[in-house]
Amino acid sequence: MVRIKFIRFFIMIFLLIQVITTDISLAEEQGVLTVSGAVSQALNTNHRIHEQEAYEKDALEDYRMARADMMFKINTAYGYTDMEKQPIMKTGEGSSMPIAHQTFYSWHADIVQPLFTGLGLSANLKLKDLGRDIKRMEKEQTVLDVIRDVKKAYYQLLLYRKLLETAEESVVSLRAHADNAEKFHVQGLIPNNDLLKSQVGLANSLQNKVKTAGVVDISLSQLNLLLDQPMQKNIMIEDIECVPEFAATYEDLIEKALKERPVMRALNLGLKSIGLSARLARSSYFPKVVLVGRYEQSGEDALATENDFSHASNASLSVQAELTLFEWGKTQAQVAKVKHAYDAMASKIRFIENGVRLEVQNAFMELQVAKNNIETARKAQGQARENWRITELQYEQQVATSTDILDAQMFLTQANTNYFNAIYGYMIALAELERASGIKNLN
């Protein structure tokens, strides 16, 4: 009998070692993800950034097309003509002579170089160049948003895992208390309602644990989505060692946000591009002048080389000017439209500036509140632990009731929750403030 128990014990120890070894191997294989590693991975895989990169390339192609419009163009055409009657020239007294073939082939090649377009082409080129800058700023703003989102999801996952640990500790403590209460009840040391209170407290703690575990799963899915990973993939993430200091003043952050935040720079570039759109619209008031060089051939054969009536080939150089004299006020309406768009953009910029100031103010205040709460929560946590220890001893000596135990555990759970909320709330507020101020921090 003793030998069988020994064998069972040995098998259990062996299986336990196998499980631990497997977990360690998986941990080594997967590695521990740091916040900077999570940010770097998201910047390489996030779909929003890929979308903005595609828009940036799209703007580059627009710029290339605008630049091509300023260069010369080469075009060609080939044709075949079959007339009902051969062209003739009447010479008098009823006589005539042919002057062209009745059927003929012709082709020509043109080189067209714009000389003057009322500054329209140059304005369009600058407009497309600004479009590239705007898309680059929009991409930078998306990068800031993704960095903020990843950090927020990272710290929220740390927070909820800590809260899950707190809930598990509460379950362990209240289960031990319920066991003690049952023993005391059997011995007739406590009334039945004290036993019931301990059991209800344990049930509530178990429900809170299950609820917190669900929140952990949701937080894990949110982080995985940002990293473009399977939603339920388990991630080992590194906890923070200490809370970093943030020494920038509120005034400096406001100034930096209004000057350097990508969304503000994009809006100012947009305002400048509208000004160029006005120049582009006014270019319709001026003539468009182009230089045209042409080489042409015409003849009765398919290669247009045989012509009995004129030169089979010829070349010319001409300057052509084109001006629209009347268009029912269309150009004037285009110029007025651009002016209205400029006024609208200027108003939008003022509105966004106020929104940026408010974002910085809110994030700065959240950071200060979280910073002040950390030390207070740390002291309260220590006091709650001591209160729990004393109350537990008092209950064992029958000078405290189940109500006292449940209250002490509730105070301890709340103190732990407040402490972790302060720590990780500070980190989340810091990520929000960096994003609001236009600070690109990958760590």
Coordinates of C-alpha atoms in Angstrom, one line a residue, residues 3-317:
R3 CA 4.6 1.4 -2.3
I4 CA 1.5 2.3 -4.4
K5 CA 1.2 5.7 -2.7
F6 CA 4.9 6.3 -3.3
I7 CA 4.5 5.4 -7.0
R8 CA 1.5 7.7 -7.3
F9 CA 3.3 10.5 -5.6
F10 CA 6.3 10.0 -7.9
I11 CA 4.0 10.1 -11.0
M12 CA 2.4 13.4 -9.8
I13 CA 5.8 15.0 -9.2
F14 CA 6.9 13.9 -12.7
L15 CA 3.8 15.3 -14.4
L16 CA 4.1 18.5 -12.5
I17 CA 7.7 18.9 -13.7
Q18 CA 6.6 18.2 -17.2
V19 CA 3.9 20.9 -17.1
I20 CA 6.3 23.4 -15.6
T21 CA 9.0 22.6 -18.2
T22 CA 6.5 22.9 -21.0
D23 CA 5.3 26.3 -19.8
I24 CA 8.9 27.5 -19.5
S25 CA 9.7 26.2 -23.0
L26 CA 6.6 28.0 -24.4
A27 CA 7.5 31.2 -22.6
E28 CA 11.1 31.1 -24.0
E29 CA 9.7 30.3 -27.5
Q30 CA 7.1 33.1 -27.4
G31 CA 9.2 35.6 -25.4
V32 CA 8.0 38.4 -23.2
L33 CA 6.6 41.3 -25.1
T34 CA 7.6 44.8 -23.9
V35 CA 5.7 47.9 -24.5
S36 CA 8.3 49.1 -27.0
G37 CA 8.2 45.8 -28.8
A38 CA 4.4 45.9 -29.0
V39 CA 4.6 49.4 -30.5
S40 CA 7.2 48.4 -33.0
Q41 CA 5.2 45.4 -34.1
A42 CA 2.0 47.4 -34.5
L43 CA 3.8 50.1 -36.6
N44 CA 4.9 47.3 -38.9
T45 CA 1.6 45.4 -39.1
N46 CA -1.3 47.7 -38.3
H47 CA -3.8 48.1 -41.1
R48 CA -4.5 51.8 -40.5
I49 CA -0.8 52.6 -41.1
H50 CA -0.7 50.5 -44.2
E51 CA -3.8 52.4 -45.4
Q52 CA -2.1 55.7 -44.9
E53 CA 1.0 54.5 -46.6
A54 CA -1.1 53.6 -49.6
Y55 CA -2.7 57.1 -49.6
E56 CA 0.8 58.6 -49.4
K57 CA 1.9 56.6 -52.5
D58 CA -1.4 57.7 -54.2
A59 CA -0.4 61.3 -53.6
L60 CA 3.0 60.7 -55.0
E61 CA 1.5 59.4 -58.3
D62 CA -0.7 62.6 -58.4
Y63 CA 2.5 64.6 -58.1
R64 CA 4.2 62.7 -60.9
M65 CA 1.1 63.2 -63.2
A66 CA 1.2 67.0 -62.5
R67 CA 4.9 67.1 -63.2
A68 CA 4.3 65.2 -66.5
D69 CA 1.8 67.8 -67.5
M70 CA 4.6 70.4 -67.6
M71 CA 6.7 68.3 -70.0
F72 CA 6.4 67.9 -73.8
K73 CA 4.0 65.3 -75.1
I74 CA 4.4 63.1 -78.2
N75 CA 1.3 61.8 -80.0
T76 CA 0.7 60.2 -83.4
A77 CA -2.2 59.4 -85.7
Y78 CA -2.7 57.2 -88.7
G79 CA -5.6 57.3 -91.2
Y80 CA -7.1 56.0 -94.4
T81 CA -9.4 58.0 -96.6
D82 CA -11.5 56.8 -99.6
M83 CA -13.3 59.6 -101.4
E84 CA -16.3 59.2 -103.7
K85 CA -14.7 61.5 -106.3
Q86 CA -11.1 62.3 -106.9
P87 CA -10.3 65.9 -105.9
I88 CA -9.8 68.1 -109.0
M89 CA -9.1 71.7 -109.9
K90 CA -11.1 73.2 -112.8
T91 CA -8.9 75.0 -115.3
G92 CA -11.7 76.6 -117.5
E93 CA -13.5 75.6 -120.7
G94 CA -14.8 72.5 -119.0
S95 CA -11.4 71.0 -118.3
S96 CA -10.0 70.0 -115.0
M97 CA -7.0 68.3 -113.5
P98 CA -6.6 66.0 -110.4
I99 CA -4.9 67.5 -107.4
A100 CA -5.0 64.5 -105.0
H101 CA -5.4 60.8 -104.9
Q102 CA -8.9 59.5 -104.5
T103 CA -7.8 57.1 -101.9
F104 CA -4.8 57.9 -99.7
Y105 CA -3.1 57.1 -96.4
S106 CA -1.7 59.6 -93.9
W107 CA 0.0 59.7 -90.6
H108 CA 1.6 62.4 -88.4
A109 CA 3.5 62.7 -85.2
D110 CA 3.3 65.8 -82.9
I111 CA 5.5 67.1 -80.1
V112 CA 3.5 69.6 -77.9
Q113 CA 5.3 71.7 -75.3
P114 CA 3.3 74.0 -73.0
L115 CA 4.8 77.5 -72.9
F116 CA 2.3 79.5 -70.8
T117 CA -0.8 78.4 -69.0
G118 CA -1.5 81.4 -66.7
L119 CA 0.7 79.7 -64.0
G120 CA -1.9 76.9 -63.9
L121 CA 0.5 74.0 -64.4
S122 CA 3.0 75.3 -61.8
A123 CA 0.2 75.9 -59.4
N124 CA -1.1 72.4 -59.9
L125 CA 2.4 70.9 -59.4
K126 CA 2.8 72.8 -56.1
L127 CA -0.7 71.8 -55.1
K128 CA 0.1 68.1 -55.7
D129 CA 3.3 68.5 -53.8
L130 CA 1.4 69.9 -50.8
G131 CA -0.9 66.9 -51.2
R132 CA 2.0 64.6 -50.6
D133 CA 3.0 66.6 -47.5
I134 CA -0.6 66.4 -46.2
K135 CA -0.8 62.7 -46.7
R136 CA 2.6 62.3 -44.9
M137 CA 1.2 64.4 -41.9
E138 CA -2.0 62.2 -41.9
K139 CA 0.2 59.1 -41.7
E140 CA 2.2 60.6 -38.9
Q141 CA -1.0 61.4 -37.0
T142 CA -2.1 57.8 -37.6
V143 CA 1.2 56.6 -36.2
L144 CA 0.6 58.7 -33.0
D145 CA -2.9 57.2 -32.7
V146 CA -1.6 53.7 -33.1
I147 CA 1.1 54.2 -30.5
R148 CA -1.4 55.6 -28.1
D149 CA -3.9 52.8 -28.8
V150 CA -1.2 50.1 -28.3
K151 CA 0.1 51.5 -25.1
K152 CA -3.4 52.0 -23.8
A153 CA -4.3 48.4 -24.6
Y154 CA -1.0 47.1 -23.2
Y155 CA -1.5 48.9 -19.8
Q156 CA -5.1 48.0 -19.7
L157 CA -4.2 44.3 -20.1
L158 CA -1.6 44.7 -17.3
L159 CA -4.2 46.4 -15.1
Y160 CA -6.9 43.8 -15.6
R161 CA -4.5 40.9 -15.0
K162 CA -3.5 42.6 -11.7
L163 CA -7.2 42.9 -10.9
L164 CA -7.7 39.3 -11.7
E165 CA -4.9 38.4 -9.4
T166 CA -6.6 40.5 -6.7
A167 CA -9.9 38.7 -7.3
E168 CA -8.2 35.3 -7.1
E169 CA -6.5 36.3 -3.8
S170 CA -9.9 37.4 -2.5
V171 CA -11.4 34.0 -3.5
V172 CA -8.6 32.2 -1.7
S173 CA -9.0 34.3 1.5
L174 CA -12.8 34.1 1.6
R175 CA -12.8 30.4 0.9
A176 CA -10.4 29.9 3.8
H177 CA -12.7 32.1 5.9
A178 CA -15.8 30.1 4.8
D179 CA -14.0 26.8 5.8
N180 CA -13.2 28.3 9.2
A181 CA -16.7 29.6 9.6
E182 CA -18.1 26.1 8.9
K183 CA -15.8 24.6 11.5
F184 CA -16.9 27.2 14.1
H185 CA -20.5 26.7 13.3
V186 CA -20.2 22.9 13.8
Q187 CA -18.6 23.6 17.1
G188 CA -21.4 26.0 18.0
L189 CA -19.2 29.0 18.2
I190 CA -21.0 31.2 15.6
P191 CA -24.6 31.4 14.6
N192 CA -26.0 30.2 11.3
N193 CA -26.3 33.7 9.8
D194 CA -22.5 34.2 10.3
L195 CA -21.9 31.0 8.3
L196 CA -24.3 32.2 5.6
K197 CA -22.6 35.6 5.3
S198 CA -19.2 33.9 4.8
Q199 CA -20.7 31.7 2.0
V200 CA -22.4 34.6 0.3
G201 CA -19.2 36.6 0.5
L202 CA -17.3 33.7 -1.2
A203 CA -20.0 33.4 -3.9
N204 CA -19.8 37.1 -4.7
S205 CA -16.0 36.9 -4.8
L206 CA -16.2 34.0 -7.3
Q207 CA -18.6 36.0 -9.5
N208 CA -16.2 39.0 -9.5
K209 CA -13.3 36.7 -10.5
V210 CA -15.3 35.3 -13.5
K211 CA -16.3 38.8 -14.5
T212 CA -12.7 40.1 -14.3
A213 CA -11.4 37.1 -16.3
G214 CA -13.8 38.1 -19.1
V215 CA -12.5 41.6 -19.1
V216 CA -9.0 40.2 -19.3
D217 CA -9.9 38.2 -22.4
I218 CA -11.4 41.3 -24.0
S219 CA -8.3 43.4 -23.3
L220 CA -6.1 40.6 -24.7
S221 CA -8.2 40.6 -27.9
Q222 CA -7.9 44.3 -28.3
L223 CA -4.2 44.2 -28.0
N224 CA -3.9 41.3 -30.4
L225 CA -6.1 43.2 -33.0
L226 CA -3.7 46.1 -32.8
L227 CA -0.8 43.8 -33.3
D228 CA -2.6 42.0 -36.2
Q229 CA -2.5 38.7 -34.3
P230 CA -5.2 36.0 -33.7
M231 CA -7.6 37.5 -31.1
Q232 CA -7.2 34.7 -28.5
K233 CA -3.5 34.4 -28.8
N234 CA -2.0 34.4 -25.3
I235 CA 0.7 37.1 -24.8
M236 CA 3.2 37.3 -22.0
I237 CA 3.8 41.1 -21.5
E238 CA 6.4 42.7 -19.3
D239 CA 5.2 44.7 -16.3
I240 CA 6.5 48.2 -15.6
E241 CA 9.4 48.6 -13.2
C242 CA 8.7 52.1 -12.1
V243 CA 6.5 55.1 -13.0
P244 CA 8.4 57.5 -15.3
E245 CA 8.5 61.2 -14.5
F246 CA 7.1 63.7 -17.0
A247 CA 8.6 67.2 -16.4
A248 CA 7.1 69.2 -19.3
T249 CA 4.9 72.1 -18.4
Y250 CA 1.3 72.6 -19.5
E251 CA 2.2 75.7 -21.5
D252 CA 5.1 74.0 -23.3
L253 CA 2.8 71.1 -24.2
I254 CA 0.1 73.4 -25.6
E255 CA 2.7 75.3 -27.7
K256 CA 4.2 72.0 -29.0
A257 CA 0.8 70.5 -29.8
L258 CA -0.3 73.5 -31.9
K259 CA 3.0 73.7 -33.8
E260 CA 4.1 70.1 -34.2
R261 CA 1.0 67.9 -33.9
P262 CA 0.6 66.3 -37.4
V263 CA -3.1 67.1 -37.6
M264 CA -2.4 70.8 -37.1
R265 CA 0.4 70.8 -39.7
A266 CA -1.9 68.9 -42.1
L267 CA -4.7 71.5 -41.6
N268 CA -2.3 74.4 -42.2
L269 CA -0.9 72.7 -45.3
G270 CA -4.5 72.3 -46.4
L271 CA -5.1 76.0 -46.0
K272 CA -2.1 76.7 -48.1
S273 CA -3.2 74.3 -50.8
I274 CA -6.6 76.1 -51.0
G275 CA -4.6 79.3 -51.8
L276 CA -2.9 77.5 -54.6
S277 CA -6.3 76.2 -55.9
A278 CA -7.3 79.9 -56.2
R279 CA -4.3 80.6 -58.4
L280 CA -5.2 77.5 -60.4
A281 CA -8.7 78.7 -60.9
R282 CA -7.6 82.2 -62.0
S283 CA -5.3 80.7 -64.6
S284 CA -8.4 80.3 -66.8
Y285 CA -8.4 84.1 -67.3
F286 CA -5.2 83.8 -69.3
P287 CA -4.5 82.2 -72.7
K288 CA -2.8 78.9 -73.0
V289 CA 0.1 78.9 -75.3
V290 CA 1.8 75.7 -76.7
L291 CA 4.6 75.0 -79.1
V292 CA 3.7 72.3 -81.6
G293 CA 6.2 70.5 -83.8
R294 CA 4.7 68.2 -86.5
Y295 CA 6.0 65.6 -89.0
E296 CA 3.5 64.2 -91.5
Q297 CA 3.3 61.9 -94.5
S298 CA 0.6 61.3 -97.0
G299 CA 0.4 59.0 -100.0
E300 CA -1.5 56.4 -101.9
D301 CA 0.3 53.4 -100.4
A302 CA 0.0 52.0 -96.9
L303 CA 3.3 53.5 -95.8
A304 CA 2.2 56.9 -97.2
T305 CA 5.4 57.4 -99.2
E306 CA 4.1 57.6 -102.7
N307 CA 2.4 60.9 -103.6
D308 CA 2.0 62.1 -107.2
F309 CA 0.4 65.5 -106.3
S310 CA 2.5 66.9 -103.4
H311 CA 5.4 66.2 -101.1
A312 CA 4.9 62.8 -99.5
S313 CA 6.4 64.2 -96.2
N314 CA 6.6 67.5 -94.5
A315 CA 7.4 69.1 -91.1
S316 CA 6.2 72.2 -89.4
L317 CA 6.7 74.2 -86.2

